[in-house]
Amino acid sequence: MITSPFGPAADRPRGEDHELPAQTLRRLKAAQEAAEDLRRAVEAGEKEAARLRRALEREREARRTAESRLKEALGAGAGGEERERRPGPPSPDAHERTARPPAPPPPPPELAELRKRLEDSEAERATLAAVLAESERERDAALRARDAAIARLRPRQEARETWDARALKARLEATTFEDVLRRAGRYCASLVITADPDEARKLDHHQKAAQWRGRLADTLATMQLYAEAKNAARARGGNCGPELANLRAYCANQPSPLLSDKKVALNEGQLASTSPRGRAERTFRVPRQIAECGTAVMVEHIRIGDGSPPAPRLHFLDDTDDSGLIVIGFLGDHRYNASTN
C-alpha cells in the first residue's frame, strides 16, 4: 500500500473528503492544476531545447566540414605557389605568413541564430522550472492543510468539539511515553516520529514520569498546531509572518500556550553543537524526502524535564519551511554536553 509523505490522512479514500471545507478543496484543486500546467510547459521547453541542440550540432558539424575543406584547399594552393616560385631570398614577413594559420571563417548567420535561440530556450526553461517548484510547494502545503483537516474529523455520531491544543492534548495523553508517541503518529499528520522507543521507555519508571508525559503531550500538540498554521498560511499564498518563524516564536505569540517558549531551545552550546561526539549524539533518522542520507543533526530541542538528571529532552527537526513536517528524532535522557563530559 502506498503511503503518503504528507501524513496518514492523505491515504484515505477520496469519499472521505466530503466534510472538508470547500475553500480548502478549491485551493488544493487550483494548486494541482497550476502545477500540472507548469509541468507540461517545462516538458515542452525541454523538447524545444533538445531540438535546438540537435540543430546546433548539425550546424557545427557542417562548419567543421567546411573549415576542413578550406584548409585542404589553402594547403594545396600554397604548395603550387611554392613550386612555381623562383629561388631567391625570402621576404621579411614570409616566415610570419607561413607560420600563422589562416583565420577561421566567421560562423554562418544561421549558427549564431541557433545559439541565441537555444540560450533563450534554456533560460525560459529554467524560469519555468523555478515557477513549477514554487507551485509544487504551494500544492504540497495545500495537501498538508487537507490532511490536517481530515485527521481532525470525528465520526458523525459523535458531537463535534473545537480542535484546539488542549483538545488535541487530550487525544495524545497515555500511560507510557511510547503510547504518547504512537498517538501522535495517529493524530498529528504533520509530525514524523523516528525516535527510538527504547530510549523513551527508560523514562517510564522515573518518579516524575507522569509530569513528563503531560509535558510531552503539550509539546506534540503544540508542534502539530504550529505546523498546521504554517502550512495553512502557505497554502493561502500569504506570508507566514514572524509569529510563525519557528516553534519558539509561535509559542511566544499564543495567548495561553500549553508549551512555554522558554522550554524551546533552537540551538545547543558550542561543545554540543561542534564536537564530534556532541554532533554524533544528536544525529537522528529523518525521511529521505528531507535528507537523502536519511539522517540529520538535530540541535533544536524541548526541555521535557528540568536540569536534574536524567533531564529528558525531545530533539526535533523543524522542516516546515520546506516539506511542512516536523521530525521527532529523539526522546530520552539528556545528550552529551560540557556538563556531562
Tab-separated table of C-alpha atoms in Angstrom:
chain	number	residue	atom	x	y	z
A	1	MET	CA	0.000	0.000	0.000
A	2	ILE	CA	1.334	3.408	-0.960
A	3	THR	CA	1.866	5.744	1.978
A	4	SER	CA	1.594	9.468	1.539
A	5	PRO	CA	4.634	11.512	2.643
A	6	PHE	CA	2.253	14.151	3.960
A	7	GLY	CA	0.595	12.037	6.651
A	8	PRO	CA	-1.755	9.074	7.091
A	9	ALA	CA	-4.871	11.041	6.236
A	10	ALA	CA	-3.754	11.526	2.629
A	11	ASP	CA	-4.088	7.767	2.006
A	12	ARG	CA	-7.776	7.642	2.898
A	13	PRO	CA	-10.333	7.031	0.135
A	14	ARG	CA	-11.471	10.094	-1.747
A	15	GLY	CA	-15.001	9.644	-0.449
A	16	GLU	CA	-13.919	10.672	2.998
A	17	ASP	CA	-13.121	14.197	1.804
A	18	HIS	CA	-16.773	15.283	1.687
A	19	GLU	CA	-16.604	17.065	5.035
A	20	LEU	CA	-13.616	19.211	4.136
A	21	PRO	CA	-14.119	22.979	3.849
A	22	ALA	CA	-14.931	23.931	0.253
A	23	GLN	CA	-12.310	26.681	0.312
A	24	THR	CA	-9.564	24.151	1.175
A	25	LEU	CA	-10.629	21.885	-1.693
A	26	ARG	CA	-10.722	24.808	-4.156
A	27	ARG	CA	-7.214	25.886	-3.171
A	28	LEU	CA	-5.967	22.329	-3.483
A	29	LYS	CA	-7.540	21.876	-6.930
A	30	ALA	CA	-6.189	25.202	-8.184
A	31	ALA	CA	-2.677	24.394	-6.909
A	32	GLN	CA	-2.736	20.957	-8.539
A	33	GLU	CA	-3.936	22.358	-11.891
A	34	ALA	CA	-1.311	25.116	-11.837
A	35	ALA	CA	1.441	22.612	-11.085
A	36	GLU	CA	0.276	20.345	-13.923
A	37	ASP	CA	0.161	23.238	-16.416
A	38	LEU	CA	3.661	24.302	-15.448
A	39	ARG	CA	4.937	20.744	-15.682
A	40	ARG	CA	3.628	20.484	-19.242
A	41	ALA	CA	5.248	23.824	-20.100
A	42	VAL	CA	8.596	22.646	-18.697
A	43	GLU	CA	8.378	19.411	-20.703
A	44	ALA	CA	7.626	21.393	-23.881
A	45	GLY	CA	10.580	23.670	-23.145
A	46	GLU	CA	12.843	20.665	-22.669
A	47	LYS	CA	11.751	19.202	-26.018
A	48	GLU	CA	12.337	22.532	-27.807
A	49	ALA	CA	15.774	22.878	-26.190
A	50	ALA	CA	16.674	19.334	-27.269
A	51	ARG	CA	15.556	20.097	-30.835
A	52	LEU	CA	17.656	23.259	-30.894
A	53	ARG	CA	20.675	21.395	-29.541
A	54	ARG	CA	20.397	18.838	-32.334
A	55	ALA	CA	20.109	21.584	-34.943
A	56	LEU	CA	23.072	23.417	-33.426
A	57	GLU	CA	25.175	20.251	-33.510
A	58	ARG	CA	24.295	19.701	-37.190
A	59	GLU	CA	25.372	23.275	-37.975
A	60	ARG	CA	28.609	22.799	-36.032
A	61	GLU	CA	29.353	19.602	-37.939
A	62	ALA	CA	28.715	21.352	-41.267
A	63	ARG	CA	31.001	24.190	-40.175
A	64	ARG	CA	33.793	21.758	-39.202
A	65	THR	CA	33.480	20.058	-42.583
A	66	ALA	CA	33.649	23.396	-44.416
A	67	GLU	CA	36.688	24.505	-42.399
A	68	SER	CA	38.436	21.213	-43.124
A	69	ARG	CA	37.841	21.578	-46.851
A	70	LEU	CA	39.008	25.190	-46.733
A	71	LYS	CA	42.275	24.203	-45.053
A	72	GLU	CA	42.859	21.495	-47.629
A	73	ALA	CA	42.264	23.964	-50.446
A	74	LEU	CA	44.587	26.556	-48.865
A	75	GLY	CA	47.289	23.918	-48.361
A	76	ALA	CA	47.065	22.754	-51.977
A	77	GLY	CA	47.264	26.356	-53.248
A	78	ALA	CA	50.296	27.152	-51.114
A	79	GLY	CA	52.097	24.043	-52.422
A	80	GLY	CA	51.529	25.057	-56.059
A	81	GLU	CA	52.772	28.556	-55.475
A	82	GLU	CA	55.946	27.242	-53.822
A	83	ARG	CA	56.751	25.048	-56.787
A	84	GLU	CA	56.282	27.930	-59.276
A	85	ARG	CA	58.225	30.489	-57.224
A	86	ARG	CA	61.823	31.059	-58.337
A	87	PRO	CA	64.605	30.661	-55.754
A	88	GLY	CA	65.513	33.889	-54.088
A	89	PRO	CA	65.967	35.474	-50.679
A	90	PRO	CA	62.808	35.197	-48.548
A	91	SER	CA	60.975	38.405	-47.749
A	92	PRO	CA	60.998	39.599	-44.095
A	93	ASP	CA	57.392	38.609	-43.456
A	94	ALA	CA	57.488	35.303	-45.375
A	95	HIS	CA	58.180	33.241	-42.256
A	96	GLU	CA	55.370	35.024	-40.356
A	97	ARG	CA	52.910	34.344	-43.182
A	98	THR	CA	53.937	30.680	-43.320
A	99	ALA	CA	53.744	30.120	-39.528
A	100	ARG	CA	50.436	31.947	-38.986
A	101	PRO	CA	47.437	29.662	-39.693
A	102	PRO	CA	44.618	31.147	-41.708
A	103	ALA	CA	41.894	32.751	-39.611
A	104	PRO	CA	38.768	30.602	-39.363
A	105	PRO	CA	35.787	31.925	-41.228
A	106	PRO	CA	33.101	33.664	-39.193
A	107	PRO	CA	30.216	31.426	-38.096
A	108	PRO	CA	27.336	31.287	-40.535
A	109	PRO	CA	24.379	33.528	-39.616
A	110	GLU	CA	22.104	30.536	-39.048
A	111	LEU	CA	24.563	29.077	-36.489
A	112	ALA	CA	24.602	32.286	-34.412
A	113	GLU	CA	20.820	32.461	-34.610
A	114	LEU	CA	20.503	28.864	-33.383
A	115	ARG	CA	22.830	29.592	-30.483
A	116	LYS	CA	20.756	32.609	-29.471
A	117	ARG	CA	17.514	30.641	-29.694
A	118	LEU	CA	18.989	27.813	-27.614
A	119	GLU	CA	20.164	30.223	-24.908
A	120	ASP	CA	16.726	31.867	-24.802
A	121	SER	CA	15.009	28.481	-24.651
A	122	GLU	CA	17.204	27.242	-21.802
A	123	ALA	CA	16.697	30.483	-19.862
A	124	GLU	CA	12.930	30.188	-20.303
A	125	ARG	CA	13.026	26.553	-19.231
A	126	ALA	CA	14.981	27.445	-16.080
A	127	THR	CA	12.418	30.129	-15.235
A	128	LEU	CA	9.546	27.710	-15.758
A	129	ALA	CA	11.278	25.089	-13.621
A	130	ALA	CA	11.643	27.596	-10.757
A	131	VAL	CA	7.978	28.603	-11.034
A	132	LEU	CA	6.993	24.916	-11.123
A	133	ALA	CA	8.991	24.198	-7.970
A	134	GLU	CA	7.260	27.053	-6.150
A	135	SER	CA	3.862	25.887	-7.426
A	136	GLU	CA	4.549	22.357	-6.218
A	137	ARG	CA	5.497	23.696	-2.791
A	138	GLU	CA	2.170	25.536	-2.634
A	139	ARG	CA	0.360	22.393	-3.802
A	140	ASP	CA	2.100	20.327	-1.119
A	141	ALA	CA	1.138	22.900	1.505
A	142	ALA	CA	-2.476	22.634	0.347
A	143	LEU	CA	-2.251	18.845	0.586
A	144	ARG	CA	-0.943	19.085	4.122
A	145	ALA	CA	-3.731	21.502	5.054
A	146	ARG	CA	-6.197	18.983	3.646
A	147	ASP	CA	-4.552	16.137	5.581
A	148	ALA	CA	-4.679	18.100	8.802
A	149	ALA	CA	-8.372	18.820	8.253
A	150	ILE	CA	-9.108	15.141	7.514
A	151	ALA	CA	-7.164	13.992	10.554
A	152	ARG	CA	-9.276	16.259	12.757
A	153	LEU	CA	-12.599	14.856	11.542
A	154	ARG	CA	-14.559	12.792	14.069
A	155	PRO	CA	-17.251	10.162	13.419
A	156	ARG	CA	-20.644	11.666	12.567
A	157	GLN	CA	-22.398	10.132	15.546
A	158	GLU	CA	-20.082	11.992	17.935
A	159	ALA	CA	-20.614	15.611	18.948
A	160	ARG	CA	-18.045	17.911	17.373
A	161	GLU	CA	-15.571	19.787	19.539
A	162	THR	CA	-13.349	22.755	18.876
A	163	TRP	CA	-9.990	21.383	17.836
A	164	ASP	CA	-7.523	23.402	19.844
A	165	ALA	CA	-4.284	22.474	21.521
A	166	ARG	CA	-5.984	21.214	24.682
A	167	ALA	CA	-8.403	19.024	22.746
A	168	LEU	CA	-5.510	17.516	20.828
A	169	LYS	CA	-3.505	17.053	24.023
A	170	ALA	CA	-6.383	15.022	25.472
A	171	ARG	CA	-6.121	12.685	22.457
A	172	LEU	CA	-2.386	12.253	22.999
A	173	GLU	CA	-2.339	11.510	26.733
A	174	ALA	CA	-1.366	7.944	27.659
A	175	THR	CA	0.243	5.956	30.469
A	176	THR	CA	3.578	5.363	28.728
A	177	PHE	CA	5.885	7.568	26.680
A	178	GLU	CA	5.773	5.087	23.808
A	179	ASP	CA	1.984	5.303	23.681
A	180	VAL	CA	2.073	9.109	23.656
A	181	LEU	CA	4.385	8.984	20.635
A	182	ARG	CA	2.206	6.343	18.974
A	183	ARG	CA	-0.903	8.507	19.418
A	184	ALA	CA	0.964	11.471	17.931
A	185	GLY	CA	1.716	9.354	14.866
A	186	ARG	CA	-2.035	8.714	14.552
A	187	TYR	CA	-3.497	12.160	15.234
A	188	CYS	CA	-0.711	14.542	14.168
A	189	ALA	CA	-0.439	14.465	10.377
A	190	SER	CA	2.425	16.981	10.294
A	191	LEU	CA	4.684	15.103	12.729
A	192	VAL	CA	7.035	12.291	11.725
A	193	ILE	CA	8.151	10.132	14.659
A	194	THR	CA	11.550	8.445	14.167
A	195	ALA	CA	12.578	8.433	17.851
A	196	ASP	CA	13.834	5.140	19.277
A	197	PRO	CA	11.074	3.837	21.602
A	198	ASP	CA	13.676	2.035	23.764
A	199	GLU	CA	15.142	5.405	24.807
A	200	ALA	CA	11.658	6.677	25.688
A	201	ARG	CA	10.828	3.566	27.757
A	202	LYS	CA	13.742	4.299	30.098
A	203	LEU	CA	11.814	7.319	31.394
A	204	ASP	CA	8.627	5.424	32.360
A	205	HIS	CA	9.921	4.278	35.776
A	206	HIS	CA	11.059	7.689	36.973
A	207	GLN	CA	9.041	9.287	39.787
A	208	LYS	CA	8.353	12.327	37.577
A	209	ALA	CA	7.249	10.234	34.570
A	210	ALA	CA	3.601	11.342	34.722
A	211	GLN	CA	4.611	15.016	34.766
A	212	TRP	CA	6.973	14.478	31.838
A	213	ARG	CA	4.351	12.603	29.810
A	214	GLY	CA	1.994	15.553	30.285
A	215	ARG	CA	4.641	17.947	29.021
A	216	LEU	CA	5.350	15.629	26.091
A	217	ALA	CA	1.651	15.706	25.112
A	218	ASP	CA	1.702	19.513	25.441
A	219	THR	CA	4.752	19.656	23.196
A	220	LEU	CA	3.430	17.382	20.447
A	221	ALA	CA	0.016	19.084	20.353
A	222	THR	CA	1.686	22.492	20.085
A	223	MET	CA	4.030	21.297	17.338
A	224	GLN	CA	1.123	19.946	15.297
A	225	LEU	CA	-0.903	23.159	15.505
A	226	TYR	CA	2.196	25.236	14.713
A	227	ALA	CA	2.853	23.148	11.583
A	228	GLU	CA	-0.846	23.320	10.612
A	229	ALA	CA	-0.897	27.100	10.955
A	230	LYS	CA	2.252	27.459	8.846
A	231	ASN	CA	1.004	25.063	6.147
A	232	ALA	CA	-2.369	26.805	6.012
A	233	ALA	CA	-0.710	30.226	5.641
A	234	ARG	CA	1.482	28.946	2.820
A	235	ALA	CA	-1.477	27.222	1.128
A	236	ARG	CA	-3.281	30.564	1.038
A	237	GLY	CA	-0.225	32.050	-0.647
A	238	GLY	CA	0.318	34.537	2.155
A	239	ASN	CA	3.328	35.457	4.264
A	240	CYS	CA	3.726	33.275	7.351
A	241	GLY	CA	4.900	36.272	9.389
A	242	PRO	CA	7.349	36.463	12.305
A	243	GLU	CA	4.934	34.687	14.669
A	244	LEU	CA	5.417	31.527	12.571
A	245	ALA	CA	9.167	31.915	12.042
A	246	ASN	CA	9.848	28.931	14.319
A	247	LEU	CA	8.263	26.953	17.155
A	248	ARG	CA	9.579	29.268	19.839
A	249	ALA	CA	8.099	32.342	18.141
A	250	TYR	CA	4.772	30.506	17.749
A	251	CYS	CA	4.645	29.657	21.467
A	252	ALA	CA	5.582	33.203	22.453
A	253	ASN	CA	2.676	34.602	20.396
A	254	GLN	CA	-0.064	32.327	21.796
A	255	PRO	CA	-2.391	33.894	24.387
A	256	SER	CA	-2.321	30.808	26.668
A	257	PRO	CA	0.198	28.320	25.270
A	258	LEU	CA	0.450	24.747	26.505
A	259	LEU	CA	4.189	24.882	25.858
A	260	SER	CA	6.192	27.815	27.190
A	261	ASP	CA	8.600	29.358	24.713
A	262	LYS	CA	11.223	29.151	27.479
A	263	LYS	CA	11.139	25.359	27.140
A	264	VAL	CA	12.029	25.590	23.430
A	265	ALA	CA	15.744	25.712	22.570
A	266	LEU	CA	16.669	26.428	18.960
A	267	ASN	CA	20.350	25.582	19.408
A	268	GLU	CA	22.888	23.959	21.698
A	269	GLY	CA	26.057	25.081	23.407
A	270	GLN	CA	29.236	25.277	21.344
A	271	LEU	CA	30.661	21.969	22.579
A	272	ALA	CA	27.455	20.048	21.937
A	273	SER	CA	26.995	21.637	18.507
A	274	THR	CA	30.546	21.384	17.169
A	275	SER	CA	32.321	18.474	18.864
A	276	PRO	CA	32.264	15.134	17.018
A	277	ARG	CA	30.692	13.364	19.975
A	278	GLY	CA	28.118	16.106	20.536
A	279	ARG	CA	27.030	16.064	16.895
A	280	ALA	CA	27.029	12.258	16.760
A	281	GLU	CA	24.730	12.044	19.783
A	282	ARG	CA	22.343	14.499	18.112
A	283	THR	CA	22.217	12.811	14.705
A	284	PHE	CA	18.901	11.014	14.212
A	285	ARG	CA	16.859	9.418	11.446
A	286	VAL	CA	14.762	11.532	9.064
A	287	PRO	CA	12.712	10.631	5.955
A	288	ARG	CA	14.783	10.588	2.759
A	289	GLN	CA	12.457	13.198	1.259
A	290	ILE	CA	14.001	15.589	3.813
A	291	ALA	CA	17.632	14.379	3.663
A	292	GLU	CA	18.877	11.888	1.081
A	293	CYS	CA	21.340	10.389	3.556
A	294	GLY	CA	18.469	9.502	5.911
A	295	THR	CA	19.888	11.336	8.950
A	296	ALA	CA	20.227	14.894	10.222
A	297	VAL	CA	21.778	16.710	13.178
A	298	MET	CA	19.014	17.959	15.472
A	299	VAL	CA	20.125	20.694	17.842
A	300	GLU	CA	16.604	22.081	18.318
A	301	HIS	CA	15.082	20.530	21.433
A	302	ILE	CA	12.406	20.794	24.099
A	303	ARG	CA	13.207	20.663	27.818
A	304	ILE	CA	10.790	17.929	28.887
A	305	GLY	CA	12.412	17.738	32.317
A	306	ASP	CA	14.334	20.211	34.429
A	307	GLY	CA	18.123	20.331	34.789
A	308	SER	CA	18.392	17.415	37.227
A	309	PRO	CA	19.437	14.063	35.735
A	310	PRO	CA	18.162	12.436	33.631
A	311	ALA	CA	16.892	15.853	32.426
A	312	PRO	CA	14.935	14.344	29.467
A	313	ARG	CA	14.965	16.165	26.157
A	314	LEU	CA	13.000	15.896	22.934
A	315	HIS	CA	15.126	16.644	19.861
A	316	PHE	CA	13.397	17.607	16.633
A	317	LEU	CA	13.980	18.939	13.141
A	318	ASP	CA	11.691	21.779	12.049
A	319	ASP	CA	11.337	21.305	8.282
A	320	THR	CA	8.105	23.283	7.953
A	321	ASP	CA	9.750	25.791	5.597
A	322	ASP	CA	10.361	23.017	3.024
A	323	SER	CA	8.414	19.766	3.495
A	324	GLY	CA	5.936	21.209	6.016
A	325	LEU	CA	6.849	18.472	8.502
A	326	ILE	CA	8.455	18.283	11.932
A	327	VAL	CA	10.587	15.220	12.640
A	328	ILE	CA	10.747	13.950	16.241
A	329	GLY	CA	14.154	12.277	16.258
A	330	PHE	CA	14.772	11.598	19.946
A	331	LEU	CA	13.071	11.424	23.325
A	332	GLY	CA	15.185	10.357	26.294
A	333	ASP	CA	17.977	11.268	28.694
A	334	HIS	CA	19.925	14.465	28.162
A	335	ARG	CA	22.538	14.127	25.436
A	336	TYR	CA	26.280	14.728	25.929
A	337	ASN	CA	27.410	18.283	26.635
A	338	ALA	CA	30.050	20.092	28.679
A	339	SER	CA	28.343	19.269	32.000
A	340	THR	CA	28.076	15.557	31.181
A	341	ASN	CA	31.655	15.216	29.916
